[in-house]
Amino acid sequence: MAGMPPWAILAQIVILLAAATLLGLAAQRLGQNAVTGYLLAGVLLAPYLLRAAGASAVGLLAEIGVALLLFTIGLEFSPARLRALGWRVAALGALQIAGTASAAAAGARAIGFEWRLSLLMGIAAAMSSTTVVLRLVSERSELDSLHGRAALGVSLLQDLAVIPSMLLAALPAGAAGPLLLGASFLKALVLLGAMYVLIRWAIPAVLMPAAGGRNRDLPVLVSTVVCLGASWASQALELPAVLGAFAAGLLLSQCVLADQIRADVIPLRAAFLPLFFASAGMLAGVPDLAGAGRMLLLVVVLTILKTLVVTLAGLALRLPPGAALRAGLTLAQIGEFSFVLLESARRSGLLEAELFRLLVSVSVTTLLLSPLLIGASGPLASALEAVLRRKSGRAPVPSSQAAARGGHVLVIGYGPAGRQVAGRLASRGLPVLVLDLNPKTLAEGDPSVPVEYGDATQQEILERAAVERARAVVVTAPDPLTARNIIAQVRRMAPQVLVIARARYHIHRDLLRQAGADRLVSEEVLVGGELAAETLTALGEGA
C-alpha cells in the first residue's frame, strides 16, 4: 500500500461495496441470503483489487470492516440476553466450544502442528457466525423456535469466548507462553478497566446534556470515537485492534443511553457487513485445483464435526432429536471471529500465509453453504425423527392424565397467550391439558392447570396427550414454522379435531391454513383493534 494515493484506496472501497450490493440483491432474488452475495463479490473481485491495491490494502479493508462489525455485535450484547438463555443453552454452548475445539485441535496436532497453533485452529473451527445465524434464522421466522433460540444462544457464548482466544493468537511465534500470555491478560485488564471508567462516568456526563437537548449527532460521534479510540489503544498495547472495538461495544451496551446509541449506530451495520464479508471473500480468493481439494475436504470434515458435536450435546441435554440436529446444522459454519483469530495468528508469525489463505477459504465456503444447510435442516430433522420412531418399535404409553381424558381441549404452548387460553377455558369448567417444551415456563404456571412436558411436533407426545380424543387443539406457539409442523402433525393423527392457531403475523395465515388450521387468530388484527380502541378512549371518543 506504500505510495498508493488515498483516493485509490477509496476507489477500491466503492467498487467493493457496489459489487457487494449488486450481488447481495441478486442472491436475495434467488432465495439466498445477502451475505452469500457479499462473499462472492470479494471472491470475484479479488484478482483485480489485489493487483490494483495490493494485499496490504485488502487486509486493511478487512480489518476496518471486522472492527466496526464487532463493535456493533458488542453493542447488541447484554447480560440480560445472556441470563435469558437459561442453563441448558449455556451448557450446550460450553459443550459445543469445548467439543469442537478439542476435536479440531487434536486433529491439527496429529498432523504435526505445534500445540498453540493447533489450539487456535481448534477454537477458530468452533466459532460460528452470530451475524449469519441471526440473519438466516430471523429471515425464516425461527427466532422463537427451540433450535433457533439454542443456535443463537450458543453463538452469543462463542462471542464471549473469543476474548481470551484473541490474546493467545496475538502472542509472537516462539514466545515464552505462560509469562507473555499473563502479560497480555494484564494489559487487556488495564485497557478494559480504563475503558470501563471512561464509559461508566465520563461518557454519560457528555451524552446526558446532549440527550436533553435532543442532539442525535453527538451519541453517534461519541460512539465512533470510543470504537476507533479503543482499537488504537488496543493496538498501542500490542493487543489485537479488534479486541478494543469489541470490548468498546460490550461496555457501551451497559451505558445509561445504550438503547439510544444502539438505535443510532446499529443501522450503520448495513455498510459494515458488506465491507467485512466482501473483504473476507477477497482474502480467500479462488484456490488452485490442489488447494480446492484440500479446502473441500476440510469443509466436509468440519461441517460434519460441528453438526455432530452440537447434535450429541443437545441430545445429552435432552433436547428433542430434531431440534438438536437443526441447531447443529445452523451452527455448522465458521464465522467472523475465526477471521479475527486467524489474522492475529498470521500477524504474530504463528500461521503461514498459505495456510491462512486455505483456512479463510474454508471459512468462506462454510458461510456460503449456510443458507443451504439451514434450509435443509427442517426436512432432515423430520426424517431423523421418523427413523427414530420406527426404530423404537414401541407403542407409546399414555400418561395417567391423558388416558382418562375425552373431549378435553389441548393447549400447546404455555407462554402468556397459552396461560390466558388455559385459564379462561378452565374457568368455564372445560377440561384442559397443556403441552409445553420449556420447563421454566411450566414451573411458573397455574398449579391447578394440568401441564405436561413435551415437543408437540412429535407423534408420541401428542399420543400421550390423547389428541385423537380431544375436543379441540389450540396452538399458541409464536414461531410460524413450529406452529405449522404442530398443526400438520395434529391433522395427520386426528383429522376430525378442531384446530385453532395463533398467527403472529398476517402473512403467515395461509401457511397455517394450508397445514390444516380450522380457525386463525391474527395478532396484527387484534393489536390494531386494541390500538384503535385505546386511541378512541384516550380522545374521549370511546363507547
XYZ file of C-alpha atoms in Angstrom:
543
model
C 0.000 0.000 0.000
C 3.068 2.233 0.244
C 2.888 5.125 -2.231
C -0.710 4.349 -3.138
C -2.883 7.529 -3.353
C -5.581 7.727 -0.678
C -8.230 8.243 -3.357
C -7.218 4.943 -4.944
C -7.995 3.150 -1.657
C -11.365 4.900 -1.572
C -11.998 3.690 -5.136
C -11.393 0.090 -4.027
C -13.901 0.516 -1.172
C -16.514 1.974 -3.540
C -16.014 -0.817 -6.082
C -16.178 -3.477 -3.361
C -19.331 -2.055 -1.758
C -21.053 -1.579 -5.118
C -20.322 -5.162 -6.200
C -21.389 -6.486 -2.803
C -24.663 -4.564 -3.031
C -25.485 -5.844 -6.519
C -24.596 -9.454 -5.763
C -26.355 -9.261 -2.396
C -29.556 -8.159 -4.158
C -29.106 -10.912 -6.752
C -28.642 -13.518 -4.012
C -31.861 -12.413 -2.308
C -33.735 -12.567 -5.617
C -32.558 -16.189 -5.928
C -33.824 -17.001 -2.445
C -30.390 -16.923 -0.805
C -29.035 -14.743 1.980
C -27.414 -11.428 1.049
C -24.210 -12.497 2.846
C -23.715 -15.061 0.066
C -23.588 -12.225 -2.462
C -21.174 -10.197 -0.324
C -18.755 -13.115 -0.117
C -18.974 -13.838 -3.844
C -18.282 -10.183 -4.625
C -14.995 -10.418 -2.757
C -14.045 -13.735 -4.363
C -14.777 -12.475 -7.884
C -13.075 -9.091 -7.430
C -10.021 -10.467 -5.640
C -7.765 -10.758 -8.730
C -8.451 -7.169 -9.812
C -8.332 -5.464 -6.426
C -5.327 -7.429 -5.184
C -3.438 -6.390 -8.301
C -4.605 -2.762 -8.089
C -4.398 -2.191 -4.343
C -2.140 -4.923 -3.028
C -2.713 -7.461 -0.254
C -1.942 -4.944 2.497
C -4.768 -2.633 1.360
C -7.176 -5.549 1.236
C -6.053 -6.572 4.711
C -6.699 -3.027 5.909
C -10.218 -3.117 4.446
C -10.877 -6.421 6.185
C -9.528 -5.134 9.489
C -11.617 -1.931 9.368
C -14.698 -3.925 8.415
C -14.298 -6.505 11.159
C -13.524 -3.864 13.818
C -16.709 -1.954 13.002
C -18.722 -5.157 12.743
C -17.504 -6.479 16.091
C -18.213 -3.105 17.681
C -21.878 -3.359 16.653
C -22.035 -7.014 17.787
C -20.692 -5.991 21.203
C -23.162 -3.099 21.308
C -26.096 -5.521 20.942
C -24.780 -7.856 23.622
C -26.119 -7.574 27.168
C -26.020 -9.603 30.393
C -29.825 -9.723 30.297
C -29.708 -11.585 26.974
C -27.138 -13.982 28.425
C -29.233 -14.635 31.524
C -32.313 -15.215 29.395
C -30.633 -18.105 27.585
C -31.074 -20.483 30.522
C -28.734 -23.145 31.827
C -29.460 -25.614 29.033
C -28.356 -23.288 26.235
C -25.340 -22.189 28.298
C -24.353 -25.826 28.787
C -24.902 -26.512 25.083
C -22.595 -23.600 24.204
C -19.875 -24.777 26.577
C -20.060 -28.343 25.257
C -20.032 -27.145 21.646
C -16.983 -24.924 22.092
C -15.055 -27.482 24.137
C -16.016 -30.443 21.949
C -15.363 -28.857 18.554
C -12.172 -27.070 19.639
C -10.745 -30.210 21.275
C -11.502 -32.458 18.308
C -10.181 -29.985 15.705
C -7.084 -29.177 17.791
C -6.349 -32.869 18.279
C -6.582 -33.408 14.524
C -4.240 -30.484 13.817
C -1.759 -31.704 16.440
C -1.864 -35.209 14.972
C -0.694 -33.967 11.562
C 2.246 -32.081 13.038
C 1.197 -28.552 14.008
C 2.594 -27.160 17.262
C 0.268 -27.024 20.265
C -0.566 -23.291 20.288
C -1.376 -23.163 16.587
C -3.396 -26.380 16.915
C -5.384 -24.896 19.799
C -6.047 -21.680 17.880
C -7.206 -23.566 14.796
C -9.483 -25.644 17.024
C -11.005 -22.529 18.601
C -11.385 -20.894 15.187
C -13.199 -24.009 13.940
C -15.576 -23.854 16.925
C -16.652 -20.268 16.211
C -19.906 -19.846 14.284
C -21.212 -16.622 12.776
C -23.599 -14.706 15.039
C -24.374 -12.387 12.127
C -25.259 -15.187 9.712
C -27.154 -17.232 12.309
C -29.224 -14.237 13.421
C -29.988 -13.108 9.875
C -30.878 -16.518 8.442
C -32.924 -17.659 11.444
C -34.718 -14.307 11.561
C -35.499 -14.377 7.817
C -37.026 -17.853 8.266
C -39.118 -16.596 11.245
C -37.475 -19.194 13.516
C -36.152 -16.946 16.278
C -38.811 -18.276 18.659
C -38.254 -21.929 17.753
C -36.353 -24.225 20.087
C -33.470 -24.780 17.662
C -33.371 -21.063 16.772
C -33.049 -19.987 20.418
C -30.414 -22.662 21.038
C -28.322 -21.718 17.981
C -28.441 -18.001 18.685
C -27.611 -18.544 22.369
C -24.603 -20.714 21.545
C -23.302 -18.146 19.047
C -23.539 -15.416 21.718
C -21.487 -17.536 24.125
C -18.928 -18.085 21.388
C -18.590 -14.311 21.067
C -17.512 -14.086 24.714
C -15.070 -16.968 24.364
C -13.174 -15.154 21.626
C -11.731 -12.508 24.003
C -9.120 -14.762 25.690
C -8.570 -16.518 22.357
C -7.541 -13.242 20.694
C -4.910 -12.699 23.385
C -3.498 -16.174 22.752
C -3.454 -15.592 18.981
C -1.599 -12.277 19.291
C 1.435 -13.794 21.063
C 4.532 -13.830 18.803
C 5.628 -17.187 17.449
C 8.171 -18.881 19.699
C 7.343 -16.610 22.652
C 7.572 -17.824 26.225
C 3.953 -18.895 26.571
C 2.661 -18.544 30.149
C 4.664 -15.408 31.046
C 3.818 -13.489 27.884
C 0.191 -14.659 27.948
C -0.096 -13.409 31.532
C 1.342 -10.037 30.481
C -1.193 -9.842 27.629
C -4.049 -10.573 30.011
C -2.747 -7.904 32.386
C -2.603 -5.323 29.583
C -6.100 -6.317 28.489
C -7.392 -5.855 32.042
C -5.770 -2.401 32.221
C -7.375 -1.445 28.904
C -10.792 -2.763 29.948
C -10.533 -1.016 33.323
C -9.693 2.336 31.740
C -12.489 1.925 29.185
C -14.952 0.993 31.938
C -14.154 4.123 33.929
C -14.452 6.255 30.797
C -17.742 4.721 29.679
C -19.245 4.448 33.169
C -18.681 8.054 34.241
C -17.091 10.333 31.633
C -19.216 9.499 28.578
C -22.619 9.789 30.331
C -21.552 13.239 31.555
C -21.109 14.239 27.899
C -24.127 12.404 26.499
C -26.792 13.333 29.049
C -26.790 17.068 28.177
C -26.862 16.096 24.500
C -29.836 13.820 25.131
C -31.604 16.619 26.999
C -31.001 18.935 24.055
C -32.226 16.255 21.600
C -28.852 16.194 19.863
C -28.877 12.970 17.787
C -25.445 13.524 16.249
C -23.358 13.539 19.418
C -24.104 9.938 20.533
C -23.035 8.673 17.092
C -19.842 10.746 17.182
C -19.002 9.656 20.738
C -19.605 6.007 19.820
C -17.343 6.334 16.784
C -14.591 7.957 18.857
C -14.884 5.232 21.501
C -14.734 2.454 18.890
C -11.753 3.841 16.981
C -10.008 5.054 20.134
C -10.344 1.649 21.792
C -8.969 -0.005 18.646
C -5.993 2.378 18.606
C -5.328 1.895 22.348
C -5.520 -1.876 21.970
C -3.043 -1.785 19.078
C -0.724 0.523 21.071
C -0.660 -2.068 23.872
C 0.335 -4.734 21.301
C -3.105 -6.336 21.524
C -5.450 -7.012 18.586
C -7.171 -3.805 17.495
C -10.476 -5.639 17.057
C -10.336 -6.659 20.724
C -10.633 -2.996 21.671
C -13.530 -2.446 19.256
C -15.464 -5.453 20.559
C -14.820 -4.531 24.194
C -15.921 -0.949 23.487
C -19.219 -2.232 22.132
C -19.708 -4.515 25.130
C -19.085 -1.712 27.622
C -21.176 0.855 25.737
C -24.073 -1.638 25.767
C -24.266 -1.044 29.546
C -24.219 2.753 29.252
C -27.214 4.697 30.554
C -28.047 5.758 26.986
C -27.333 2.328 25.478
C -30.767 1.968 23.848
C -30.448 5.275 22.003
C -26.851 4.504 20.983
C -27.988 1.165 19.555
C -30.812 2.824 17.654
C -28.411 5.361 16.124
C -25.374 3.151 15.495
C -26.690 -0.337 14.680
C -28.169 0.749 11.307
C -24.617 1.582 10.212
C -24.031 -2.171 10.134
C -25.649 -2.071 6.688
C -22.308 -0.715 5.442
C -20.055 -2.748 7.763
C -21.482 -6.135 6.785
C -20.818 -5.943 3.018
C -17.367 -4.431 3.629
C -16.333 -7.179 6.025
C -17.709 -10.190 4.163
C -16.580 -8.932 0.757
C -13.054 -8.292 2.013
C -13.059 -11.750 3.621
C -14.004 -13.213 0.242
C -11.084 -11.322 -1.306
C -8.641 -12.793 1.203
C -9.915 -16.269 0.362
C -9.867 -15.888 -3.409
C -10.209 -18.839 -5.784
C -7.798 -21.678 -4.897
C -5.987 -23.800 -7.459
C -7.028 -27.422 -8.101
C -4.874 -28.934 -5.338
C -5.892 -26.231 -2.885
C -9.562 -26.705 -3.785
C -9.321 -30.407 -2.958
C -7.827 -29.733 0.493
C -10.343 -26.972 1.107
C -13.362 -29.125 0.240
C -12.073 -31.965 2.416
C -11.736 -29.616 5.391
C -15.162 -28.121 4.708
C -16.810 -31.542 4.760
C -14.932 -32.714 7.874
C -15.569 -29.533 9.868
C -19.229 -29.278 8.849
C -19.873 -32.864 9.926
C -17.846 -32.384 13.122
C -19.685 -29.230 14.217
C -23.095 -30.652 13.376
C -22.315 -33.889 15.210
C -20.949 -32.169 18.334
C -23.966 -29.859 18.686
C -26.447 -32.667 17.979
C -24.894 -35.044 20.523
C -24.571 -32.256 23.117
C -28.219 -31.322 22.522
C -29.342 -34.918 22.967
C -27.285 -35.191 26.160
C -29.138 -32.103 27.444
C -32.475 -33.705 26.499
C -33.308 -31.531 23.533
C -35.625 -33.235 21.018
C -33.575 -35.015 18.303
C -34.975 -32.840 15.515
C -34.221 -29.602 17.359
C -30.705 -30.791 18.261
C -29.939 -31.651 14.619
C -31.352 -28.347 13.337
C -29.276 -26.407 15.871
C -26.185 -28.331 14.735
C -26.762 -27.550 11.061
C -27.482 -23.903 11.884
C -24.125 -23.610 13.695
C -22.096 -25.618 11.156
C -20.427 -22.605 9.524
C -17.174 -20.936 10.640
C -17.783 -17.276 11.364
C -16.330 -13.784 11.549
C -14.438 -14.286 14.795
C -12.440 -17.029 13.104
C -11.103 -14.429 10.651
C -10.014 -12.348 13.634
C -8.179 -15.228 15.301
C -6.531 -16.426 12.106
C -5.428 -12.907 11.130
C -3.941 -12.363 14.599
C -2.080 -15.660 14.342
C -0.780 -14.697 10.882
C 0.424 -11.296 12.073
C 2.219 -12.849 15.054
C 4.083 -15.220 12.717
C 2.320 -18.296 14.069
C 0.375 -19.001 10.881
C 1.945 -19.129 7.434
C 0.345 -17.109 4.635
C -0.561 -20.164 2.539
C -2.216 -21.946 5.451
C -4.005 -18.723 6.424
C -5.432 -18.422 2.913
C -6.571 -22.059 2.959
C -8.329 -21.700 6.325
C -10.024 -18.441 5.276
C -11.222 -20.200 2.106
C -12.667 -22.997 4.262
C -14.471 -20.459 6.426
C -15.875 -18.550 3.435
C -17.104 -21.787 1.848
C -18.935 -22.836 5.020
C -20.589 -19.410 5.126
C -21.684 -19.845 1.507
C -23.163 -23.246 2.402
C -25.033 -21.960 5.465
C -28.295 -20.992 3.700
C -28.423 -24.438 2.052
C -27.728 -26.301 5.305
C -30.245 -24.288 7.310
C -32.827 -24.702 4.555
C -32.302 -28.483 4.533
C -32.339 -28.757 8.340
C -36.145 -28.994 8.573
C -36.597 -31.979 6.210
C -33.508 -33.706 7.676
C -34.838 -33.270 11.229
C -38.227 -34.676 10.213
C -36.525 -37.649 8.554
C -34.425 -38.287 11.676
C -37.468 -38.242 13.942
C -39.328 -40.599 11.584
C -36.405 -43.061 11.658
C -36.222 -42.897 15.451
C -39.958 -43.564 15.723
C -39.639 -46.640 13.510
C -36.566 -47.859 15.415
C -38.287 -47.583 18.787
C -40.991 -50.022 17.725
C -42.887 -49.358 20.965
C -46.417 -48.121 21.301
C -46.382 -45.013 23.450
C -47.828 -45.383 26.913
C -50.487 -42.737 27.594
C -49.941 -40.520 30.585
C -52.169 -41.023 33.583
C -53.796 -37.625 32.991
C -54.397 -38.024 29.280
C -55.529 -41.671 29.460
C -58.782 -40.814 31.195
C -59.484 -37.810 29.028
C -62.033 -37.410 26.311
C -63.416 -34.191 24.962
C -60.624 -32.135 26.556
C -59.017 -29.073 24.987
C -55.316 -29.486 24.281
C -53.446 -26.170 24.595
C -49.992 -26.252 23.030
C -47.635 -23.632 24.424
C -47.803 -22.147 27.918
C -46.476 -18.657 27.420
C -48.598 -15.559 28.132
C -51.064 -16.425 25.355
C -51.295 -20.092 26.365
C -51.916 -19.198 30.016
C -54.784 -16.905 29.093
C -56.370 -19.595 26.930
C -55.966 -22.337 29.543
C -57.189 -20.082 32.371
C -60.295 -18.898 30.509
C -61.249 -22.416 29.452
C -60.688 -23.846 32.932
C -62.794 -21.058 34.477
C -65.693 -22.220 32.262
C -65.325 -25.762 33.561
C -63.825 -27.186 30.376
C -61.226 -29.951 30.809
C -57.813 -28.645 29.704
C -54.402 -30.219 29.140
C -51.356 -28.053 28.371
C -48.237 -29.145 26.467
C -45.031 -27.097 26.589
C -41.326 -27.689 25.989
C -39.910 -25.097 28.389
C -39.540 -26.440 31.968
C -39.138 -22.899 33.329
C -42.426 -21.817 31.753
C -44.171 -24.873 33.149
C -42.913 -24.191 36.667
C -44.305 -20.653 36.600
C -47.818 -21.704 35.561
C -51.040 -22.193 37.487
C -50.700 -25.386 39.577
C -54.405 -26.113 39.108
C -53.956 -26.494 35.326
C -52.641 -29.931 34.237
C -49.413 -29.399 32.307
C -47.147 -31.929 30.609
C -43.635 -31.507 29.216
C -43.061 -32.450 25.600
C -42.452 -31.428 21.990
C -45.829 -31.265 20.274
C -44.281 -31.797 16.835
C -43.590 -35.412 17.844
C -46.237 -38.095 17.359
C -45.543 -39.861 20.672
C -46.086 -36.681 22.689
C -49.426 -35.972 21.013
C -50.487 -39.583 21.566
C -49.661 -39.249 25.266
C -51.891 -36.180 25.312
C -54.733 -38.203 23.709
C -55.032 -35.817 20.767
C -57.373 -38.240 18.940
C -59.948 -37.877 21.714
C -59.533 -34.114 22.157
C -62.440 -31.777 21.561
C -60.119 -29.093 20.195
C -56.434 -28.198 19.894
C -55.247 -24.622 20.455
C -51.763 -23.876 19.060
C -50.252 -20.779 20.716
C -46.647 -21.262 19.513
C -45.370 -17.887 18.198
C -42.946 -19.371 15.652
C -44.931 -19.928 12.399
C -42.882 -22.900 11.177
C -43.150 -24.656 14.536
C -46.887 -23.935 14.569
C -47.224 -25.286 11.037
C -45.430 -28.521 11.962
C -47.609 -28.974 15.053
C -50.818 -28.353 13.082
C -49.760 -30.769 10.324
C -48.931 -33.463 12.889
C -52.253 -32.964 14.687
C -54.142 -33.071 11.398
C -52.442 -36.357 10.395
C -53.249 -38.001 13.721
C -56.706 -36.555 14.337
C -58.359 -35.355 11.102
C -61.639 -34.636 12.881
C -60.320 -32.443 15.706
C -60.928 -28.692 15.684
C -57.634 -26.754 15.404
C -57.387 -23.082 16.390
C -53.989 -21.432 15.858
C -52.200 -18.191 16.561
C -50.793 -16.290 13.573
C -48.126 -13.909 14.810
C -48.101 -12.009 11.522
C -50.895 -11.715 8.987
C -48.684 -13.051 6.181
C -48.471 -16.427 7.970
C -52.213 -17.091 7.830
C -52.071 -19.001 4.516
C -49.130 -21.096 5.751
C -51.061 -22.223 8.850
C -54.330 -22.668 6.978
C -52.641 -24.933 4.428
C -51.213 -27.005 7.288
C -54.773 -27.707 8.471
C -55.836 -24.991 10.920
C -59.619 -24.534 11.064
C -59.535 -21.119 12.695
C -56.798 -18.500 12.963
C -56.285 -15.556 15.278
C -54.061 -12.847 13.779
C -52.061 -10.890 16.334
C -51.751 -7.911 13.989
C -55.539 -7.647 13.610
C -56.019 -7.875 17.392
C -53.301 -5.320 18.079
C -54.793 -2.940 15.514
C -58.213 -3.221 17.119
C -56.818 -2.659 20.625
C -54.773 0.342 19.481
C -57.835 1.887 17.842
C -59.922 1.303 20.984
C -57.248 2.798 23.263
C -56.868 5.807 20.964
C -60.622 6.463 20.964
C -60.730 6.112 24.747
C -57.794 8.498 25.199
C -59.525 11.035 22.936
C -62.766 10.733 24.867
C -64.496 9.084 21.930
C -64.753 5.614 23.432
C -68.067 3.860 23.590
